[in-house]
PDB file of C-alpha atoms and ligand atoms in Angstrom:
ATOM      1  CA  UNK A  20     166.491  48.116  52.100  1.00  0.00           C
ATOM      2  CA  UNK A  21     163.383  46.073  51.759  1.00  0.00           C
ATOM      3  CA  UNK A  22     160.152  47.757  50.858  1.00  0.00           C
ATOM      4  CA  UNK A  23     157.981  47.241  53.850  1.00  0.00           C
ATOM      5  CA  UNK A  24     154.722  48.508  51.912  1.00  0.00           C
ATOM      6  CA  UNK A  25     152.877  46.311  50.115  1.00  0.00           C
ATOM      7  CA  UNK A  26     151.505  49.102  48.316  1.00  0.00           C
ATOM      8  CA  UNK A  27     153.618  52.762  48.024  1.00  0.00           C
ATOM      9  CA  UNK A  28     152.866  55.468  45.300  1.00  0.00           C
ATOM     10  CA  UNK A  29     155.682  57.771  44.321  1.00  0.00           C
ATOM     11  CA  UNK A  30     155.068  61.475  42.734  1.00  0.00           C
ATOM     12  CA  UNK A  31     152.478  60.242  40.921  1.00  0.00           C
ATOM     13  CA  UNK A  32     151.080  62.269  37.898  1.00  0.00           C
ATOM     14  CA  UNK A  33     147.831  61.304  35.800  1.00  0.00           C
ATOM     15  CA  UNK A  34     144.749  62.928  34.160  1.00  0.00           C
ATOM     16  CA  UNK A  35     142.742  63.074  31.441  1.00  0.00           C
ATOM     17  CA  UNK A  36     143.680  64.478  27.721  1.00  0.00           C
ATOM     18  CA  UNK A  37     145.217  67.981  28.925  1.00  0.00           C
ATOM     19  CA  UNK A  38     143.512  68.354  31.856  1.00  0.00           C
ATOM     20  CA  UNK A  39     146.373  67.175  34.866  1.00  0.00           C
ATOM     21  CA  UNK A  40     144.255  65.209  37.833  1.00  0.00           C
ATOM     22  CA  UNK A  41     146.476  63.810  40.216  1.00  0.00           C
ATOM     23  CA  UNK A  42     149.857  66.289  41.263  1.00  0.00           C
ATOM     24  CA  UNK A  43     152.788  64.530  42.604  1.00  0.00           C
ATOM     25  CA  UNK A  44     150.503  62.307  44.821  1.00  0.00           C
ATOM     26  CA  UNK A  45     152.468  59.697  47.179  1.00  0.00           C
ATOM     27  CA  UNK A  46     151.408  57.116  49.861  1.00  0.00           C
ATOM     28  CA  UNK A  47     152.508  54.571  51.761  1.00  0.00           C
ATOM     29  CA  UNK A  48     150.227  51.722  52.477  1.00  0.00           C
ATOM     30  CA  UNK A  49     151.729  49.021  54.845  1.00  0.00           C
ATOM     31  CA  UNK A  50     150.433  45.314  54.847  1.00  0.00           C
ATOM     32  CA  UNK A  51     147.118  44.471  56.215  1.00  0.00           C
ATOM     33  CA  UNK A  52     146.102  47.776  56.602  1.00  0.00           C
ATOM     34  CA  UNK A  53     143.315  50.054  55.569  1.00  0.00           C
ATOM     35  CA  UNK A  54     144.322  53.371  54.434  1.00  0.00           C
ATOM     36  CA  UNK A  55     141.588  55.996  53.817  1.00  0.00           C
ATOM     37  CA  UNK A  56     141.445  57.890  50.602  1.00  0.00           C
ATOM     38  CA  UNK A  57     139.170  60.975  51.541  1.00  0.00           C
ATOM     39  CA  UNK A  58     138.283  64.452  49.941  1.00  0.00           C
ATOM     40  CA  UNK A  59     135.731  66.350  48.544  1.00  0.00           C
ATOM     41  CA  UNK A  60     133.687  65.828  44.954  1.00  0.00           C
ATOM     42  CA  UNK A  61     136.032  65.643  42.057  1.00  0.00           C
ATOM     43  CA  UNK A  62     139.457  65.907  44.246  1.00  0.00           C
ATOM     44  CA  UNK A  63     140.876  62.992  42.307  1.00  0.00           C
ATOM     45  CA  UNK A  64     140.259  59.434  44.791  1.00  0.00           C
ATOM     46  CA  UNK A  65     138.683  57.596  41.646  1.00  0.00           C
ATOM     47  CA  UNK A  66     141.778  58.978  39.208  1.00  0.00           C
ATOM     48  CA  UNK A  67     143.695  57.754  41.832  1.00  0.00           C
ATOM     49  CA  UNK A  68     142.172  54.276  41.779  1.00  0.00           C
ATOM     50  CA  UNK A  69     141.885  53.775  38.231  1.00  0.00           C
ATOM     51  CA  UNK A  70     145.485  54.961  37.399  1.00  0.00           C
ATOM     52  CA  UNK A  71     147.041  52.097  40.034  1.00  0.00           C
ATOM     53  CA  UNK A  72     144.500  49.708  38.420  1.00  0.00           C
ATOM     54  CA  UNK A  73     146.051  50.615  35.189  1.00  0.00           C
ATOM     55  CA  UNK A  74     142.857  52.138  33.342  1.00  0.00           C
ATOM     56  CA  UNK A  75     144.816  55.787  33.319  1.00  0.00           C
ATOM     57  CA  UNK A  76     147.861  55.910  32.189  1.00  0.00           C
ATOM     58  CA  UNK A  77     150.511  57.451  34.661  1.00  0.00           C
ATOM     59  CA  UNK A  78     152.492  60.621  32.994  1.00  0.00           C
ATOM     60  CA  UNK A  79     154.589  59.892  35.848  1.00  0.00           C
ATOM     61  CA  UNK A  80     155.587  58.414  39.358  1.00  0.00           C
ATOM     62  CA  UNK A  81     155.823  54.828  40.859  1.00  0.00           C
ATOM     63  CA  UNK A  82     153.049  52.498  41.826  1.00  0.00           C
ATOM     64  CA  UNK A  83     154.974  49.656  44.026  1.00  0.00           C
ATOM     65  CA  UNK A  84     152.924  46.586  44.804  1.00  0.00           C
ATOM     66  CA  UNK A  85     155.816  44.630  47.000  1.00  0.00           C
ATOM     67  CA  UNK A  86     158.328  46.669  45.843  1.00  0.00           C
ATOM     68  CA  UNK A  87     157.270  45.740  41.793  1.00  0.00           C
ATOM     69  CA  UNK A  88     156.588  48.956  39.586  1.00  0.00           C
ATOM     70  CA  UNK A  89     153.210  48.495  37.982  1.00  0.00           C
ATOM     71  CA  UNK A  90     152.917  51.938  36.346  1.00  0.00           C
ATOM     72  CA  UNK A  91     152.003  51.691  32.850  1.00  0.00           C
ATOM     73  CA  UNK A  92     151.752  48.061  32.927  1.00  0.00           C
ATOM     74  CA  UNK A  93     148.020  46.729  31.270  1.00  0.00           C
ATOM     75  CA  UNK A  94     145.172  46.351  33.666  1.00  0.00           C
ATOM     76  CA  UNK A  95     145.279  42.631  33.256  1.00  0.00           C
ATOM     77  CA  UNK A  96     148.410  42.268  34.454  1.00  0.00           C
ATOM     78  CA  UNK A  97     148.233  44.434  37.502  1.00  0.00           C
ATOM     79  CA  UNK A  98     145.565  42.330  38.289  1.00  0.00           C
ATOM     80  CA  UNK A  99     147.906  39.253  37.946  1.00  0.00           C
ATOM     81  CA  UNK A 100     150.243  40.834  40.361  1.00  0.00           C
ATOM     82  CA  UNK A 101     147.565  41.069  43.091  1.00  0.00           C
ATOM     83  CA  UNK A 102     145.588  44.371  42.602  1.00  0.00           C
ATOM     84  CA  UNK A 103     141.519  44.075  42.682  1.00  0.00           C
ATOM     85  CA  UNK A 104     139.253  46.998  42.080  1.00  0.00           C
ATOM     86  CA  UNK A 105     136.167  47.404  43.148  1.00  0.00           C
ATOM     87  CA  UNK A 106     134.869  50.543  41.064  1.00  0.00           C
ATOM     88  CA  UNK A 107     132.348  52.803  42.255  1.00  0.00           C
ATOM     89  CA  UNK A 108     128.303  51.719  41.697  1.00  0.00           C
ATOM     90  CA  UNK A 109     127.637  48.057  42.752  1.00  0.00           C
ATOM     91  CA  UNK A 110     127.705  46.746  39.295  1.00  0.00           C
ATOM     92  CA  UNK A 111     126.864  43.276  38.828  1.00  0.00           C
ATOM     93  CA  UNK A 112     125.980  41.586  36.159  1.00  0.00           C
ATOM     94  CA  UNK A 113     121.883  41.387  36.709  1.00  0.00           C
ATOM     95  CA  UNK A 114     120.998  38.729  34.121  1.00  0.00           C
ATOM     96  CA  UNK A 115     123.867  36.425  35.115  1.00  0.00           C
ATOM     97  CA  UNK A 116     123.296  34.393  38.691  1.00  0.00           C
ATOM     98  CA  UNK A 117     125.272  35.189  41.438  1.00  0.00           C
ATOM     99  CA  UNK A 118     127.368  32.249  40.749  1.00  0.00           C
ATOM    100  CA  UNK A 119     128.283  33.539  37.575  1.00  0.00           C
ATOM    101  CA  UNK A 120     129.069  36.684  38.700  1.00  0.00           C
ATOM    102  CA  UNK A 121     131.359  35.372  41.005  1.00  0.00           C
ATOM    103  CA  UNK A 122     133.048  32.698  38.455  1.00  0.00           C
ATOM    104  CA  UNK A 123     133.951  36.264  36.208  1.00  0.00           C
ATOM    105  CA  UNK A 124     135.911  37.399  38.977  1.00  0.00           C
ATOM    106  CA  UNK A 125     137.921  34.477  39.030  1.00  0.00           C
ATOM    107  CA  UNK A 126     139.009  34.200  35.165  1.00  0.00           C
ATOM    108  CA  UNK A 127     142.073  35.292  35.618  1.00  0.00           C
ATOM    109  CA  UNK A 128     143.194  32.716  37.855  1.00  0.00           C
ATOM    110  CA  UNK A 129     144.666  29.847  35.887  1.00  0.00           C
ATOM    111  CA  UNK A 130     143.418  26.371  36.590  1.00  0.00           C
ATOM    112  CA  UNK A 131     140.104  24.847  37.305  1.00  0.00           C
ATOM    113  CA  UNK A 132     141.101  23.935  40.333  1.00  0.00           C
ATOM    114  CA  UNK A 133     142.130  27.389  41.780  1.00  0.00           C
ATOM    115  CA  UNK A 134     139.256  28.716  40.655  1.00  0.00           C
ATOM    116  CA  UNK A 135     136.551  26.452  42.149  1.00  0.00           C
ATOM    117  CA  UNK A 136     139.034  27.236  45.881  1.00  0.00           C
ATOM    118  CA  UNK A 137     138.608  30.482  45.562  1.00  0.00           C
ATOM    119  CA  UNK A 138     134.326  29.637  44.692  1.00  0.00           C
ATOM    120  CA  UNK A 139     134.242  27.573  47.933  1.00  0.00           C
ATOM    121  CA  UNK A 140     136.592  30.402  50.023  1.00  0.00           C
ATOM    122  CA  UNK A 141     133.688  32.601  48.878  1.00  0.00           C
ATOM    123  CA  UNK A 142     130.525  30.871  50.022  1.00  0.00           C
ATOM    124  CA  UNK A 143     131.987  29.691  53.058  1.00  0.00           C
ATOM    125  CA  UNK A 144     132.978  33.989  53.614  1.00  0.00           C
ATOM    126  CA  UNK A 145     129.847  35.022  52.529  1.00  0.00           C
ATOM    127  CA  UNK A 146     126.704  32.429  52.943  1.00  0.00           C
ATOM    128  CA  UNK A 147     124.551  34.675  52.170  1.00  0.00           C
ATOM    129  CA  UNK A 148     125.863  34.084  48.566  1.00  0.00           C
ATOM    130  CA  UNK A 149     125.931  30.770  48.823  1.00  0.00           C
ATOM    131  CA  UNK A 150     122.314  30.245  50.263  1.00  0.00           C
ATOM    132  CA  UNK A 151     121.349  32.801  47.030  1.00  0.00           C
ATOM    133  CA  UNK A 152     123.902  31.252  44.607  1.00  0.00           C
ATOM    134  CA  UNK A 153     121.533  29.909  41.645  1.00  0.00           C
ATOM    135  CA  UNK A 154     119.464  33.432  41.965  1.00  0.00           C
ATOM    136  CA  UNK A 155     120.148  36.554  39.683  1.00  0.00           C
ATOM    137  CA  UNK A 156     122.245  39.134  40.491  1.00  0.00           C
ATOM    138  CA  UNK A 157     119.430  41.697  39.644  1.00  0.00           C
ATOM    139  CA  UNK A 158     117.436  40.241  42.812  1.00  0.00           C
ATOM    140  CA  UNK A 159     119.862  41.374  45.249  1.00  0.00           C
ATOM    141  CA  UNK A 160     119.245  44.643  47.073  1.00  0.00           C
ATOM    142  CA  UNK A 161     122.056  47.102  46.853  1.00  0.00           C
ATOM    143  CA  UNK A 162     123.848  46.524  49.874  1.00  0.00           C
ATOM    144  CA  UNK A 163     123.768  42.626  48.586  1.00  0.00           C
ATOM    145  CA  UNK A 164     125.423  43.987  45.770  1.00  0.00           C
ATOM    146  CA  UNK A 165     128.192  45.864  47.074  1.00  0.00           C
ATOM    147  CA  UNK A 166     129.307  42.640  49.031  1.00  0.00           C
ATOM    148  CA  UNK A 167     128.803  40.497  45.362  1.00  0.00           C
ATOM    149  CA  UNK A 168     131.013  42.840  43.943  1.00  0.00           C
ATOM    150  CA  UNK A 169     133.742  42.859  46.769  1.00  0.00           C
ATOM    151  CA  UNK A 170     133.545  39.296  46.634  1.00  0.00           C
ATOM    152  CA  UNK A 171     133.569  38.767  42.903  1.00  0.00           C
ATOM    153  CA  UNK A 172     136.955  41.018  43.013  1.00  0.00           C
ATOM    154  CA  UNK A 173     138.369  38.623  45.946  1.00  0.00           C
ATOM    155  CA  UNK A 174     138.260  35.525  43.292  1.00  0.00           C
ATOM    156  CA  UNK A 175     141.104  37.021  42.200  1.00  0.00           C
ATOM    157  CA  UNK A 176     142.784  36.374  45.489  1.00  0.00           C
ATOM    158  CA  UNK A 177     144.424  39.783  45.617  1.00  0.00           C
ATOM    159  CA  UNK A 178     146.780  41.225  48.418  1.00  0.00           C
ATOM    160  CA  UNK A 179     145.653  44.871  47.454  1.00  0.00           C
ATOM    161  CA  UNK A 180     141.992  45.949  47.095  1.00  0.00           C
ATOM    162  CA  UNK A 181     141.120  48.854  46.071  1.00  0.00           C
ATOM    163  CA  UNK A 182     137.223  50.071  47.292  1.00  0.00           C
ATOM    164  CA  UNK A 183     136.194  53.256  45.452  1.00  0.00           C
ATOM    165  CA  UNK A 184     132.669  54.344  47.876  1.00  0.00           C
ATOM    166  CA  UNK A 185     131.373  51.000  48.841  1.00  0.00           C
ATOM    167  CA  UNK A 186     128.863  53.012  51.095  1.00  0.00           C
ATOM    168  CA  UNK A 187     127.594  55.143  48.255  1.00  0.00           C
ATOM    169  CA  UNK A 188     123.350  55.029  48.286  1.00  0.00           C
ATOM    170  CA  UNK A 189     123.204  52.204  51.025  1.00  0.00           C
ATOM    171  CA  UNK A 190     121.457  52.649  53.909  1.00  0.00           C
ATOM    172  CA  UNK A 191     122.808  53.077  57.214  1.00  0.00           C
ATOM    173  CA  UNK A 192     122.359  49.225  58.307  1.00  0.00           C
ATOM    174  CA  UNK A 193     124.363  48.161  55.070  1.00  0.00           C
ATOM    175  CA  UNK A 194     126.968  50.308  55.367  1.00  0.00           C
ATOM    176  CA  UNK A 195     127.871  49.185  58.955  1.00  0.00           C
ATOM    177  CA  UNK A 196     127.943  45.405  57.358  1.00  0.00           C
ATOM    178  CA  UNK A 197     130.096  46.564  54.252  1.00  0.00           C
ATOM    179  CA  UNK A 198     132.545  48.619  56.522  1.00  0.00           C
ATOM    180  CA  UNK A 199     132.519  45.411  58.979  1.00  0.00           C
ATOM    181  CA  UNK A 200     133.558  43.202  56.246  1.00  0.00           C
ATOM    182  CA  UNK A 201     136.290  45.683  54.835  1.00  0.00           C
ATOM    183  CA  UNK A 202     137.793  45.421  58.371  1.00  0.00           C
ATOM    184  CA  UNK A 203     137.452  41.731  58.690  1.00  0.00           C
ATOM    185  CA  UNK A 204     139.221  41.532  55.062  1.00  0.00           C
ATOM    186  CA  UNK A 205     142.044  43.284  56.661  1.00  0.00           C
ATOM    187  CA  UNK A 206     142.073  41.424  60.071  1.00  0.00           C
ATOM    188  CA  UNK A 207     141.509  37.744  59.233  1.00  0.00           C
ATOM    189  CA  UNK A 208     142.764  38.094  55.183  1.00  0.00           C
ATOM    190  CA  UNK A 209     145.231  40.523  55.721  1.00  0.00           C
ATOM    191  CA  UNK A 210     144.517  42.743  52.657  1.00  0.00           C
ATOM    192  CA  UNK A 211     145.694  46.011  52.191  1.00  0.00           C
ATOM    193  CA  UNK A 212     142.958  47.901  51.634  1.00  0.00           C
ATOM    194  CA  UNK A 213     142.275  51.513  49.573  1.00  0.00           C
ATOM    195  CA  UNK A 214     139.205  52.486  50.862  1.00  0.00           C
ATOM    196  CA  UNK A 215     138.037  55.796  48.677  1.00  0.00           C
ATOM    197  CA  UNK A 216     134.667  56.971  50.972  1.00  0.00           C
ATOM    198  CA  UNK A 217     132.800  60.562  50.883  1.00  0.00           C
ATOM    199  CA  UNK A 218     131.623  58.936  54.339  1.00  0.00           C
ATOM    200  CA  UNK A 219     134.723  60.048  56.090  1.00  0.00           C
ATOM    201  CA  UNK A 220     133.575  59.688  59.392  1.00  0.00           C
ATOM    202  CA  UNK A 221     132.815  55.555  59.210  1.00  0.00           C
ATOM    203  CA  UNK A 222     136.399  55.050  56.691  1.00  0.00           C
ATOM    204  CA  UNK A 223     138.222  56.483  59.677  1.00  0.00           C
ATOM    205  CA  UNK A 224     136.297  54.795  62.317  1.00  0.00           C
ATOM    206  CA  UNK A 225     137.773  51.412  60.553  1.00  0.00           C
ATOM    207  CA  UNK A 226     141.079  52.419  58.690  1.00  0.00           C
ATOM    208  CA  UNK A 227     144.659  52.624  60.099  1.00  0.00           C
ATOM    209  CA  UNK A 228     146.092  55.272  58.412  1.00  0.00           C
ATOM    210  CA  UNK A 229     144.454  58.263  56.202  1.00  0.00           C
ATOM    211  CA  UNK A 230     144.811  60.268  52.741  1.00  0.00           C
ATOM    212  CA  UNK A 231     142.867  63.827  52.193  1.00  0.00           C
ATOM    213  CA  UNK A 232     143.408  65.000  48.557  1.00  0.00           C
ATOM    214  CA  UNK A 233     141.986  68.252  47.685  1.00  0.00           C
ATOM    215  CA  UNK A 234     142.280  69.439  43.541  1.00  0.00           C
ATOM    216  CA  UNK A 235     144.659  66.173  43.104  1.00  0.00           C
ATOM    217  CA  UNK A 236     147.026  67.202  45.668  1.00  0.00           C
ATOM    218  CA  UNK A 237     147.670  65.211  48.377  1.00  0.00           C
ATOM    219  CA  UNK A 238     146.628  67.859  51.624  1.00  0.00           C
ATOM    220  CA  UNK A 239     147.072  65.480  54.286  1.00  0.00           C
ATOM    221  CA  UNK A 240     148.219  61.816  55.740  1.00  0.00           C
ATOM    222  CA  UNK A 241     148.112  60.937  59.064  1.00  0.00           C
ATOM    223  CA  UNK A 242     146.981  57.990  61.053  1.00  0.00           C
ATOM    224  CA  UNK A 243     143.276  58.089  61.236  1.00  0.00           C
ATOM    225  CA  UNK A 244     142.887  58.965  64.887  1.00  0.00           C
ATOM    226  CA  UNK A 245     145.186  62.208  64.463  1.00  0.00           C
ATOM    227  CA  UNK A 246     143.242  63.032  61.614  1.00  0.00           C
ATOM    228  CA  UNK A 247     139.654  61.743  63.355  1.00  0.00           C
ATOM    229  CA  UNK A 248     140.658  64.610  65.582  1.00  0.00           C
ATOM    230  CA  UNK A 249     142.240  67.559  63.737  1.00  0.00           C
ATOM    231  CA  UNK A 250     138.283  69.682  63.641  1.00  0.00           C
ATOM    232  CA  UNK A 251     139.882  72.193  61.232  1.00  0.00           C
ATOM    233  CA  UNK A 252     140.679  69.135  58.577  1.00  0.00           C
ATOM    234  CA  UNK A 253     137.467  67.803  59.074  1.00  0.00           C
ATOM    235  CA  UNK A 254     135.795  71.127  58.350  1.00  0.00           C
ATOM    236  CA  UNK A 255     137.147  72.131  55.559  1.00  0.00           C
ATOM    237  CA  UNK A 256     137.793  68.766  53.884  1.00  0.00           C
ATOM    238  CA  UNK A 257     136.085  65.682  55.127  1.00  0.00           C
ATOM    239  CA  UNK A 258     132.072  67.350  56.296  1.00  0.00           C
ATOM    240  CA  UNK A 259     131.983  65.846  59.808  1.00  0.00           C
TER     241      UNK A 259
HETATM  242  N1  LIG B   7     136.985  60.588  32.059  1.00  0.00           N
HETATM  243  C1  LIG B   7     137.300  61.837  32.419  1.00  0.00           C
HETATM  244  N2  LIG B   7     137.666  62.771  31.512  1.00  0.00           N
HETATM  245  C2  LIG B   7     137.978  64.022  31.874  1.00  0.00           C
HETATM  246  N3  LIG B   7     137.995  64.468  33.154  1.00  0.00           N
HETATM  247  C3  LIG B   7     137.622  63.602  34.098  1.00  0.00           C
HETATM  248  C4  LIG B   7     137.267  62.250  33.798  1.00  0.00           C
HETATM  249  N4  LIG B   7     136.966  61.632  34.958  1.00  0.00           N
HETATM  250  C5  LIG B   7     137.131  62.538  35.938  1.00  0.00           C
HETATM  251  N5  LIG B   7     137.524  63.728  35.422  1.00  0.00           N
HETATM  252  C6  LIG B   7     137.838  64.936  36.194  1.00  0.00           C
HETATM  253  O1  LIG B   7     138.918  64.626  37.069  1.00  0.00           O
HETATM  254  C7  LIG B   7     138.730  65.273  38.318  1.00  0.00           C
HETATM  255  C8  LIG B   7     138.793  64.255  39.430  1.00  0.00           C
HETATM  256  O2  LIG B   7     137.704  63.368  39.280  1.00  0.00           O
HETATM  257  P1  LIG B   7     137.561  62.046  40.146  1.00  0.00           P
HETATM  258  O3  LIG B   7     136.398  61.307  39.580  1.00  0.00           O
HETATM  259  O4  LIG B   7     138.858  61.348  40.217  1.00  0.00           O
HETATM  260  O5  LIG B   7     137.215  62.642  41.569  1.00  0.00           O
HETATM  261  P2  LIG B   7     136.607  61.967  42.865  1.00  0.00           P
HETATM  262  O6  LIG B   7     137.424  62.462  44.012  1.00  0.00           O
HETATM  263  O7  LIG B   7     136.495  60.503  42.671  1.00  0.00           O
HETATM  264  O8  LIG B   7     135.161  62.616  42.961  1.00  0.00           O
HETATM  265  P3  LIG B   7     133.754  62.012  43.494  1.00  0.00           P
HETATM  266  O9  LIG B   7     133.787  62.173  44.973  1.00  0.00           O
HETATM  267  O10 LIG B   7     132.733  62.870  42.857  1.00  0.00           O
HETATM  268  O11 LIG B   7     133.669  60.569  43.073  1.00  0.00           O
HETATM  269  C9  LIG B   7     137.415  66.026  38.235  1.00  0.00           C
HETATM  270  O12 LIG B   7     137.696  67.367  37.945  1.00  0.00           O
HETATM  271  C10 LIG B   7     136.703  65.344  37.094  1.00  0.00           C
HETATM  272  O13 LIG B   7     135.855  66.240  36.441  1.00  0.00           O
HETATM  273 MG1  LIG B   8     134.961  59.169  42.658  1.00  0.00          MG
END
């Protein structure tokens, strides 16, 4: 039968040296949706993240991008087959402009002229950038910087993106506009989305479907109303 995920995780098993992170962890993420990756400090969302990316190595499990295993294939090459990551932390490049930072993100395309598409895709998404494009990174305020960085990883022109706290240390104004364009990424792009957020309560005001892992377990998946509702899960797991 056809894999109807673009993205599905099977029993997957990673950490660091001896210490065992992620336990058997498995998701389903259909296409064009945005699937919440939730839980407290240290439960494993960025493990999670940087194992499908291919920056941990899986001890074991599946990671299916349409139906293709990408576990313990090289970063580069996951990236080939359509997976961006957006780590944690806003980091741009300051000293480069925000043209160059945006060029970097699409080096792994092949071909002048895909790249300079996926340049004018981006200013004509984003005109902010564009109006800003000569500037240095380093001028933008952080919120600025989030959306560089989401669109820097969107040169790629990936079908799964993978967000790890976009909302982390903006203020309340920014994060509406970063969690706007996650959902527009989804609804006019069709990207399926990993959203990691500590900010439960605005990941599942946007997402489709959620993910609470707890001590690299997976504790709970449900679509995000049911689990926008369940008051004993958000108590002891999510803080809202
Ligand atoms: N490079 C590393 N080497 C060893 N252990 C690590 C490393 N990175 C993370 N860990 C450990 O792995 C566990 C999961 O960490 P991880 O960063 O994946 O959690 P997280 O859910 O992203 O937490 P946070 O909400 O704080 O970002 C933690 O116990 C952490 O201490
Ligand atoms: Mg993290």
């Amino acid at each position: 039968m056809p894999d109807a995920a673009a993205l599905t995780i099977e029993d997957l098993v990673a950490g660091y040296g001896q210490v065992t992170v992620l336990q058997e962890v498995t998701l389903a993420a259909r296409p064009g949706t945005i699937t919440a990756v939730l839980g407290a400090n240290g439960a494993g969302k960025t493990t999670l993240l940087r194992t499908i990316s291919g920056l941990v190595k899986p001890r074991a499990g599946r990671i299916l991008v349409d139906g293709i295993d990408l576990a313990r294939r090289r970063p580069e090459d996951i990236t080939r087959a359509g997976v961006a990551h957006v780590p944690e932390g806003q980091g741009v490049v300051t000293e480069l402009t925000i043209e160059e930072n945006l060029r970097l993100g699409g080096l792994i395309r092949s071909g002048g002229a895909a790249r300079s598409a996926a340049l004018a895709d981006a200013y004509q998404r984003f005109p902010l950038l564009a109006e800003r494009k000569r500037r240095l990174a380093g001028t933008l305020s952080g919120g600025e910087r989030q959306i560089l960085v989401i669109a820097r990883a969107l040169m790629a022109a990936p079908r799964v993106l993978l967000l790890d706290e976009p909302s982390l240390g903006l203020a309340p104004r920014m994060v509406t506009q970063v969690m706007d364009l996650v959902r527009r990424l989804r609804d006019d792009a069709g990207l399926t989305v990993l959203l990691v957020e500590q900010n439960a309560r605005s990941a599942l005001a946007i997402a489709d479907h959620g993910l609470v892992l707890n001590l690299g377990k997976v504790v709970a998946a449900a679509d995000a109303a049911t689990l926008s509702a369940d008051v004993a899960l958000r108590r002891h797991y999510l803080g809202f």
